[in-house]
PDB file of C-alpha atoms in Angstrom:
ATOM      1  CA  GLU A  21      -5.564   0.166  -3.460  1.00  0.00           C
ATOM      2  CA  THR A  22      -2.461  -1.145  -1.552  1.00  0.00           C
ATOM      3  CA  GLY A  23      -3.521  -3.878   0.873  1.00  0.00           C
ATOM      4  CA  VAL A  24      -2.121  -4.434   4.651  1.00  0.00           C
ATOM      5  CA  THR A  25       1.390  -5.316   4.700  1.00  0.00           C
ATOM      6  CA  GLN A  26       3.655  -6.708   7.496  1.00  0.00           C
ATOM      7  CA  SER A  27       7.372  -7.523   8.062  1.00  0.00           C
ATOM      8  CA  PRO A  28       8.826  -9.868   9.022  1.00  0.00           C
ATOM      9  CA  THR A  29       7.499 -12.796   8.026  1.00  0.00           C
ATOM     10  CA  HIS A  30       9.044 -15.022  10.263  1.00  0.00           C
ATOM     11  CA  LEU A  31      11.196 -14.261  13.270  1.00  0.00           C
ATOM     12  CA  ILE A  32      12.673 -16.469  15.748  1.00  0.00           C
ATOM     13  CA  LYS A  33      13.895 -15.284  19.063  1.00  0.00           C
ATOM     14  CA  THR A  34      15.371 -16.060  22.185  1.00  0.00           C
ATOM     15  CA  ARG A  35      13.413 -16.023  25.593  1.00  0.00           C
ATOM     16  CA  GLY A  36      14.049 -12.237  27.190  1.00  0.00           C
ATOM     17  CA  GLN A  37      14.648 -10.856  24.121  1.00  0.00           C
ATOM     18  CA  GLN A  38      12.974  -7.837  22.595  1.00  0.00           C
ATOM     19  CA  VAL A  39      10.793  -7.521  19.630  1.00  0.00           C
ATOM     20  CA  THR A  40       9.769  -5.269  17.046  1.00  0.00           C
ATOM     21  CA  LEU A  41       6.898  -6.199  14.371  1.00  0.00           C
ATOM     22  CA  ARG A  42       5.745  -3.621  11.403  1.00  0.00           C
ATOM     23  CA  CYS A  43       2.436  -2.936   9.506  1.00  0.00           C
ATOM     24  CA  SER A  44       1.695  -0.914   6.718  1.00  0.00           C
ATOM     25  CA  SER A  45      -2.172  -0.194   6.626  1.00  0.00           C
ATOM     26  CA  GLN A  46      -4.202  -0.168   3.817  1.00  0.00           C
ATOM     27  CA  SER A  47      -4.329   3.076   2.138  1.00  0.00           C
ATOM     28  CA  GLY A  48      -7.199   5.131   3.504  1.00  0.00           C
ATOM     29  CA  HIS A  49      -7.882   3.424   6.823  1.00  0.00           C
ATOM     30  CA  ASN A  50      -6.771   5.135  10.009  1.00  0.00           C
ATOM     31  CA  THR A  51      -7.370   2.264  12.378  1.00  0.00           C
ATOM     32  CA  VAL A  52      -4.922  -0.617  12.992  1.00  0.00           C
ATOM     33  CA  SER A  53      -5.494  -3.534  15.469  1.00  0.00           C
ATOM     34  CA  TRP A  54      -3.107  -5.920  16.450  1.00  0.00           C
ATOM     35  CA  TYR A  55      -4.269  -9.613  17.437  1.00  0.00           C
ATOM     36  CA  GLN A  56      -2.431 -12.625  18.321  1.00  0.00           C
ATOM     37  CA  GLN A  57      -3.144 -15.945  16.992  1.00  0.00           C
ATOM     38  CA  ALA A  58      -2.249 -19.307  18.398  1.00  0.00           C
ATOM     39  CA  LEU A  59      -1.931 -22.421  16.353  1.00  0.00           C
ATOM     40  CA  GLY A  60      -5.682 -23.275  16.028  1.00  0.00           C
ATOM     41  CA  GLN A  61      -7.479 -20.302  17.846  1.00  0.00           C
ATOM     42  CA  GLY A  62      -9.095 -17.639  17.113  1.00  0.00           C
ATOM     43  CA  PRO A  63      -7.011 -14.212  17.026  1.00  0.00           C
ATOM     44  CA  GLN A  64      -6.818 -12.594  20.046  1.00  0.00           C
ATOM     45  CA  PHE A  65      -7.002  -8.786  20.281  1.00  0.00           C
ATOM     46  CA  ILE A  66      -4.046  -7.097  21.730  1.00  0.00           C
ATOM     47  CA  PHE A  67      -4.584  -3.420  21.143  1.00  0.00           C
ATOM     48  CA  GLN A  68      -5.921  -0.710  18.641  1.00  0.00           C
ATOM     49  CA  TYR A  69      -4.643   2.469  17.417  1.00  0.00           C
ATOM     50  CA  TYR A  70      -6.686   5.259  16.037  1.00  0.00           C
ATOM     51  CA  ARG A  71      -4.816   8.382  15.264  1.00  0.00           C
ATOM     52  CA  GLU A  72      -1.575   7.665  16.826  1.00  0.00           C
ATOM     53  CA  GLU A  73      -3.222   6.749  20.304  1.00  0.00           C
ATOM     54  CA  GLU A  74      -4.338   3.511  21.824  1.00  0.00           C
ATOM     55  CA  ASN A  75      -7.856   3.595  21.582  1.00  0.00           C
ATOM     56  CA  GLY A  76      -8.426   0.076  23.470  1.00  0.00           C
ATOM     57  CA  ARG A  77      -6.631  -2.752  24.496  1.00  0.00           C
ATOM     58  CA  GLY A  78      -7.063  -6.473  25.290  1.00  0.00           C
ATOM     59  CA  ASN A  79      -5.966  -8.789  27.917  1.00  0.00           C
ATOM     60  CA  PHE A  80      -2.241  -8.387  27.479  1.00  0.00           C
ATOM     61  CA  PRO A  81       0.662  -7.267  29.941  1.00  0.00           C
ATOM     62  CA  PRO A  82       2.357  -4.112  29.195  1.00  0.00           C
ATOM     63  CA  ARG A  83       5.339  -5.837  27.929  1.00  0.00           C
ATOM     64  CA  PHE A  84       3.173  -5.677  24.579  1.00  0.00           C
ATOM     65  CA  SER A  85       2.939  -1.976  23.525  1.00  0.00           C
ATOM     66  CA  GLY A  86       2.412  -0.251  20.416  1.00  0.00           C
ATOM     67  CA  LEU A  87       3.145   2.986  18.078  1.00  0.00           C
ATOM     68  CA  GLN A  88       1.145   4.247  14.804  1.00  0.00           C
ATOM     69  CA  PHE A  89       2.613   6.944  12.871  1.00  0.00           C
ATOM     70  CA  PRO A  90       1.344   9.771  10.969  1.00  0.00           C
ATOM     71  CA  ASN A  91       1.724   7.795   7.964  1.00  0.00           C
ATOM     72  CA  TYR A  92      -0.422   5.280   9.439  1.00  0.00           C
ATOM     73  CA  SER A  93       2.013   2.547   9.764  1.00  0.00           C
ATOM     74  CA  SER A  94       2.285   0.554  12.995  1.00  0.00           C
ATOM     75  CA  GLU A  95       5.086  -1.268  15.463  1.00  0.00           C
ATOM     76  CA  LEU A  96       4.124  -3.936  17.867  1.00  0.00           C
ATOM     77  CA  ASN A  97       7.045  -4.107  20.631  1.00  0.00           C
ATOM     78  CA  VAL A  98       7.168  -6.982  22.919  1.00  0.00           C
ATOM     79  CA  ASN A  99       9.535  -7.100  25.609  1.00  0.00           C
ATOM     80  CA  ALA A 100      11.106  -9.991  27.707  1.00  0.00           C
ATOM     81  CA  LEU A 101       9.964 -12.563  25.459  1.00  0.00           C
ATOM     82  CA  GLU A 102       8.184 -15.727  26.764  1.00  0.00           C
ATOM     83  CA  LEU A 103       8.040 -19.378  25.328  1.00  0.00           C
ATOM     84  CA  ASP A 104       4.093 -18.615  25.212  1.00  0.00           C
ATOM     85  CA  ASP A 105       4.513 -15.489  22.871  1.00  0.00           C
ATOM     86  CA  SER A 106       5.430 -17.791  19.913  1.00  0.00           C
ATOM     87  CA  ALA A 107       2.556 -17.440  17.843  1.00  0.00           C
ATOM     88  CA  LEU A 108       1.163 -15.867  14.508  1.00  0.00           C
ATOM     89  CA  TYR A 109       0.785 -11.922  15.028  1.00  0.00           C
ATOM     90  CA  LEU A 110      -1.895 -10.353  12.587  1.00  0.00           C
ATOM     91  CA  CYS A 111      -1.994  -6.570  12.231  1.00  0.00           C
ATOM     92  CA  ALA A 112      -5.214  -5.433  10.645  1.00  0.00           C
ATOM     93  CA  SER A 113      -6.494  -1.971   9.393  1.00  0.00           C
ATOM     94  CA  SER A 114     -10.222  -0.879   9.094  1.00  0.00           C
ATOM     95  CA  PRO A 115     -12.168   2.135   7.459  1.00  0.00           C
ATOM     96  CA  THR A 116     -13.438   4.481   9.870  1.00  0.00           C
ATOM     97  CA  GLY A 117     -16.675   3.818  11.672  1.00  0.00           C
ATOM     98  CA  ALA A 118     -16.219   0.187  10.424  1.00  0.00           C
ATOM     99  CA  LEU A 119     -14.420  -1.990  12.980  1.00  0.00           C
ATOM    100  CA  TYR A 120     -16.426  -4.760  11.908  1.00  0.00           C
ATOM    101  CA  GLU A 121     -14.886  -4.983   8.726  1.00  0.00           C
ATOM    102  CA  GLN A 122     -10.828  -5.444   9.208  1.00  0.00           C
ATOM    103  CA  TYR A 123      -8.434  -5.808   6.208  1.00  0.00           C
ATOM    104  CA  PHE A 124      -5.591  -8.293   7.607  1.00  0.00           C
ATOM    105  CA  GLY A 125      -2.372  -8.563   6.786  1.00  0.00           C
ATOM    106  CA  PRO A 126      -0.749 -11.673   6.036  1.00  0.00           C
ATOM    107  CA  GLY A 127       1.321 -11.769   9.618  1.00  0.00           C
ATOM    108  CA  THR A 128       4.546 -12.613  11.159  1.00  0.00           C
ATOM    109  CA  ARG A 129       5.326 -15.884  12.991  1.00  0.00           C
ATOM    110  CA  LEU A 130       7.099 -15.560  15.697  1.00  0.00           C
ATOM    111  CA  THR A 131       9.188 -18.477  17.255  1.00  0.00           C
ATOM    112  CA  VAL A 132      10.749 -18.088  20.936  1.00  0.00           C
ATOM    113  CA  THR A 133      12.898 -20.354  21.832  1.00  0.00           C
TER     114      THR A 133
ATOM    115  CA  GLY F   1     -15.951  -9.958  29.560  1.00  0.00           C
ATOM    116  CA  GLN F   2     -16.769 -10.861  26.094  1.00  0.00           C
ATOM    117  CA  SER F   3     -17.305 -14.901  24.766  1.00  0.00           C
ATOM    118  CA  LEU F   4     -18.204 -16.669  21.989  1.00  0.00           C
ATOM    119  CA  GLU F   5     -19.001 -20.499  21.209  1.00  0.00           C
ATOM    120  CA  GLN F   6     -19.051 -22.150  17.926  1.00  0.00           C
ATOM    121  CA  PRO F   7     -18.557 -25.831  16.949  1.00  0.00           C
ATOM    122  CA  SER F   8     -14.789 -26.331  16.481  1.00  0.00           C
ATOM    123  CA  GLU F   9     -15.130 -28.872  13.169  1.00  0.00           C
ATOM    124  CA  VAL F  10     -17.861 -29.131  10.701  1.00  0.00           C
ATOM    125  CA  THR F  11     -17.695 -31.619   7.313  1.00  0.00           C
ATOM    126  CA  ALA F  12     -19.945 -31.705   4.441  1.00  0.00           C
ATOM    127  CA  VAL F  13     -19.823 -32.575   0.838  1.00  0.00           C
ATOM    128  CA  GLU F  14     -19.506 -30.514  -2.366  1.00  0.00           C
ATOM    129  CA  GLY F  15     -22.252 -29.124  -3.582  1.00  0.00           C
ATOM    130  CA  ALA F  16     -24.512 -29.448   0.137  1.00  0.00           C
ATOM    131  CA  ILE F  17     -25.343 -26.460   2.437  1.00  0.00           C
ATOM    132  CA  VAL F  18     -23.844 -26.348   5.839  1.00  0.00           C
ATOM    133  CA  GLN F  19     -24.845 -23.725   8.877  1.00  0.00           C
ATOM    134  CA  ILE F  20     -21.734 -22.631  11.394  1.00  0.00           C
ATOM    135  CA  ASN F  21     -23.379 -21.613  14.438  1.00  0.00           C
ATOM    136  CA  CYS F  22     -22.125 -18.928  17.215  1.00  0.00           C
ATOM    137  CA  THR F  23     -23.478 -18.222  20.462  1.00  0.00           C
ATOM    138  CA  TYR F  24     -21.885 -15.037  22.446  1.00  0.00           C
ATOM    139  CA  GLN F  25     -22.138 -13.426  25.377  1.00  0.00           C
ATOM    140  CA  THR F  26     -20.956  -9.494  25.482  1.00  0.00           C
ATOM    141  CA  SER F  27     -21.517  -6.189  27.039  1.00  0.00           C
ATOM    142  CA  GLY F  28     -22.266  -3.279  24.482  1.00  0.00           C
ATOM    143  CA  PHE F  29     -22.924  -5.180  21.517  1.00  0.00           C
ATOM    144  CA  TYR F  30     -22.546  -3.330  18.277  1.00  0.00           C
ATOM    145  CA  GLY F  31     -22.430  -6.374  15.935  1.00  0.00           C
ATOM    146  CA  LEU F  32     -21.432 -10.031  14.546  1.00  0.00           C
ATOM    147  CA  SER F  33     -19.144 -10.415  11.764  1.00  0.00           C
ATOM    148  CA  TRP F  34     -18.013 -13.422  10.020  1.00  0.00           C
ATOM    149  CA  TYR F  35     -14.128 -14.153   8.499  1.00  0.00           C
ATOM    150  CA  GLN F  36     -12.712 -17.084   6.736  1.00  0.00           C
ATOM    151  CA  GLN F  37      -9.159 -18.042   6.907  1.00  0.00           C
ATOM    152  CA  HIS F  38      -7.409 -20.750   4.777  1.00  0.00           C
ATOM    153  CA  ASP F  39      -4.582 -22.708   6.414  1.00  0.00           C
ATOM    154  CA  GLY F  40      -1.625 -20.375   6.424  1.00  0.00           C
ATOM    155  CA  GLY F  41      -3.359 -17.369   5.286  1.00  0.00           C
ATOM    156  CA  ALA F  42      -4.902 -14.399   7.036  1.00  0.00           C
ATOM    157  CA  PRO F  43      -8.719 -13.845   8.572  1.00  0.00           C
ATOM    158  CA  THR F  44     -10.874 -12.290   5.231  1.00  0.00           C
ATOM    159  CA  PHE F  45     -13.852 -10.620   6.108  1.00  0.00           C
ATOM    160  CA  LEU F  46     -17.235 -12.128   4.513  1.00  0.00           C
ATOM    161  CA  SER F  47     -20.267 -10.497   6.499  1.00  0.00           C
ATOM    162  CA  TYR F  48     -21.716  -8.320   9.369  1.00  0.00           C
ATOM    163  CA  ASN F  49     -24.881  -8.195  10.975  1.00  0.00           C
ATOM    164  CA  ALA F  50     -25.819  -5.387  13.400  1.00  0.00           C
ATOM    165  CA  LEU F  51     -29.697  -5.753  12.833  1.00  0.00           C
ATOM    166  CA  ASP F  52     -31.557  -9.105  13.315  1.00  0.00           C
ATOM    167  CA  GLY F  53     -32.248 -10.728  10.429  1.00  0.00           C
ATOM    168  CA  LEU F  54     -30.658 -12.538   7.643  1.00  0.00           C
ATOM    169  CA  GLU F  55     -28.027 -10.980   5.007  1.00  0.00           C
ATOM    170  CA  GLU F  56     -27.065 -12.703   1.775  1.00  0.00           C
ATOM    171  CA  THR F  57     -23.940 -12.018  -0.442  1.00  0.00           C
ATOM    172  CA  GLY F  58     -23.443 -14.587  -2.878  1.00  0.00           C
ATOM    173  CA  ARG F  59     -23.269 -18.259  -1.900  1.00  0.00           C
ATOM    174  CA  PHE F  60     -22.715 -16.973   1.600  1.00  0.00           C
ATOM    175  CA  SER F  61     -25.763 -15.955   4.259  1.00  0.00           C
ATOM    176  CA  SER F  62     -25.145 -14.774   7.478  1.00  0.00           C
ATOM    177  CA  PHE F  63     -28.143 -14.343  10.397  1.00  0.00           C
ATOM    178  CA  LEU F  64     -28.258 -12.295  13.861  1.00  0.00           C
ATOM    179  CA  SER F  65     -30.783 -12.770  16.157  1.00  0.00           C
ATOM    180  CA  ARG F  66     -29.839 -10.214  19.136  1.00  0.00           C
ATOM    181  CA  SER F  67     -32.363 -11.302  21.630  1.00  0.00           C
ATOM    182  CA  ASP F  68     -31.089 -14.867  21.673  1.00  0.00           C
ATOM    183  CA  SER F  69     -27.213 -14.040  21.443  1.00  0.00           C
ATOM    184  CA  TYR F  70     -26.908 -16.143  18.669  1.00  0.00           C
ATOM    185  CA  GLY F  71     -25.990 -16.073  14.765  1.00  0.00           C
ATOM    186  CA  TYR F  72     -25.115 -18.348  11.813  1.00  0.00           C
ATOM    187  CA  LEU F  73     -23.598 -18.781   8.910  1.00  0.00           C
ATOM    188  CA  LEU F  74     -24.902 -20.490   5.902  1.00  0.00           C
ATOM    189  CA  LEU F  75     -22.686 -21.699   2.825  1.00  0.00           C
ATOM    190  CA  GLN F  76     -24.573 -22.815   0.038  1.00  0.00           C
ATOM    191  CA  GLU F  77     -23.331 -24.930  -3.064  1.00  0.00           C
ATOM    192  CA  LEU F  78     -20.360 -26.308  -1.333  1.00  0.00           C
ATOM    193  CA  GLN F  79     -17.323 -26.199  -3.342  1.00  0.00           C
ATOM    194  CA  MET F  80     -13.793 -27.703  -2.231  1.00  0.00           C
ATOM    195  CA  LYS F  81     -12.109 -24.323  -1.996  1.00  0.00           C
ATOM    196  CA  ASP F  82     -14.711 -23.529   0.933  1.00  0.00           C
ATOM    197  CA  SER F  83     -12.534 -25.797   2.931  1.00  0.00           C
ATOM    198  CA  ALA F  84     -11.130 -23.633   5.757  1.00  0.00           C
ATOM    199  CA  SER F  85     -11.680 -21.978   9.482  1.00  0.00           C
ATOM    200  CA  TYR F  86     -14.605 -19.712   9.880  1.00  0.00           C
ATOM    201  CA  PHE F  87     -14.846 -17.407  12.682  1.00  0.00           C
ATOM    202  CA  CYS F  88     -17.871 -15.414  14.238  1.00  0.00           C
ATOM    203  CA  ALA F  89     -16.237 -11.923  15.821  1.00  0.00           C
ATOM    204  CA  VAL F  90     -18.530  -9.927  18.173  1.00  0.00           C
ATOM    205  CA  GLN F  91     -17.872  -6.199  18.286  1.00  0.00           C
ATOM    206  CA  GLY F  92     -18.720  -5.468  21.809  1.00  0.00           C
ATOM    207  CA  ASN F  93     -17.705  -3.050  25.264  1.00  0.00           C
ATOM    208  CA  ALA F  94     -17.129   0.675  23.775  1.00  0.00           C
ATOM    209  CA  GLY F  95     -17.119  -0.497  20.191  1.00  0.00           C
ATOM    210  CA  ASN F  96     -13.141  -0.318  20.074  1.00  0.00           C
ATOM    211  CA  MET F  97     -12.439  -4.407  20.039  1.00  0.00           C
ATOM    212  CA  LEU F  98     -12.995  -7.290  17.962  1.00  0.00           C
ATOM    213  CA  THR F  99     -13.349 -10.381  20.332  1.00  0.00           C
ATOM    214  CA  PHE F 100     -13.213 -13.659  18.029  1.00  0.00           C
ATOM    215  CA  GLY F 101     -14.408 -17.317  18.781  1.00  0.00           C
ATOM    216  CA  GLY F 102     -12.348 -20.338  18.415  1.00  0.00           C
ATOM    217  CA  GLY F 103     -13.050 -20.802  14.580  1.00  0.00           C
ATOM    218  CA  THR F 104     -14.833 -23.731  12.811  1.00  0.00           C
ATOM    219  CA  ARG F 105     -12.617 -25.657  10.778  1.00  0.00           C
ATOM    220  CA  LEU F 106     -15.049 -26.729   7.671  1.00  0.00           C
ATOM    221  CA  MET F 107     -13.809 -29.678   5.546  1.00  0.00           C
ATOM    222  CA  VAL F 108     -15.613 -30.142   1.913  1.00  0.00           C
ATOM    223  CA  LYS F 109     -15.051 -33.443   0.696  1.00  0.00           C
ATOM    224  CA  PRO F 110     -15.800 -34.865  -2.809  1.00  0.00           C
TER     225      PRO F 110
END
């Protein structure tokens, strides 16, 4: 059973640029959630995708967008990067009906300068 | 909205028992989860309580009181490797999002 993978591991971008982060869900999981985790804080829910449709969204502006593909891989896109977007971005997949049991990927560390 | 409160830091010695509390405010409560995160690592799922009472998984136990909007994680026979951050998370609203607390940093000393 393959776990959740994310790419890239680290990324440095300049303010105003756009970034795409990628995630491959654990085999058999059709729900994926994305989180932003600032240093020393808990993960903050960005949005969730279920069967390629956005199924819930946290308190993040529209410049945060996502996609889920038929093979359950997914992307997080962030436009017009701001300095405060610097954080660890975590992708998590969960089995159907068990959102409470999330399997997290190793994360992408994004630094915006 | 949803909010969770947990202590920011707890220190204990190897072999001891420690309890990490979590109080929450949410609409449409489904359940309370606990996650462990080592420095530089990803959160890993520990336990879940949907109903009142105690759930035991090896050295770890989790308790929930829905009427008090309160839960705790109990770690027994502490080991050095238990040094990590512990997060409670509530599944609320329409059940389609998980809200995490700010985390409790546990330091286990010899």
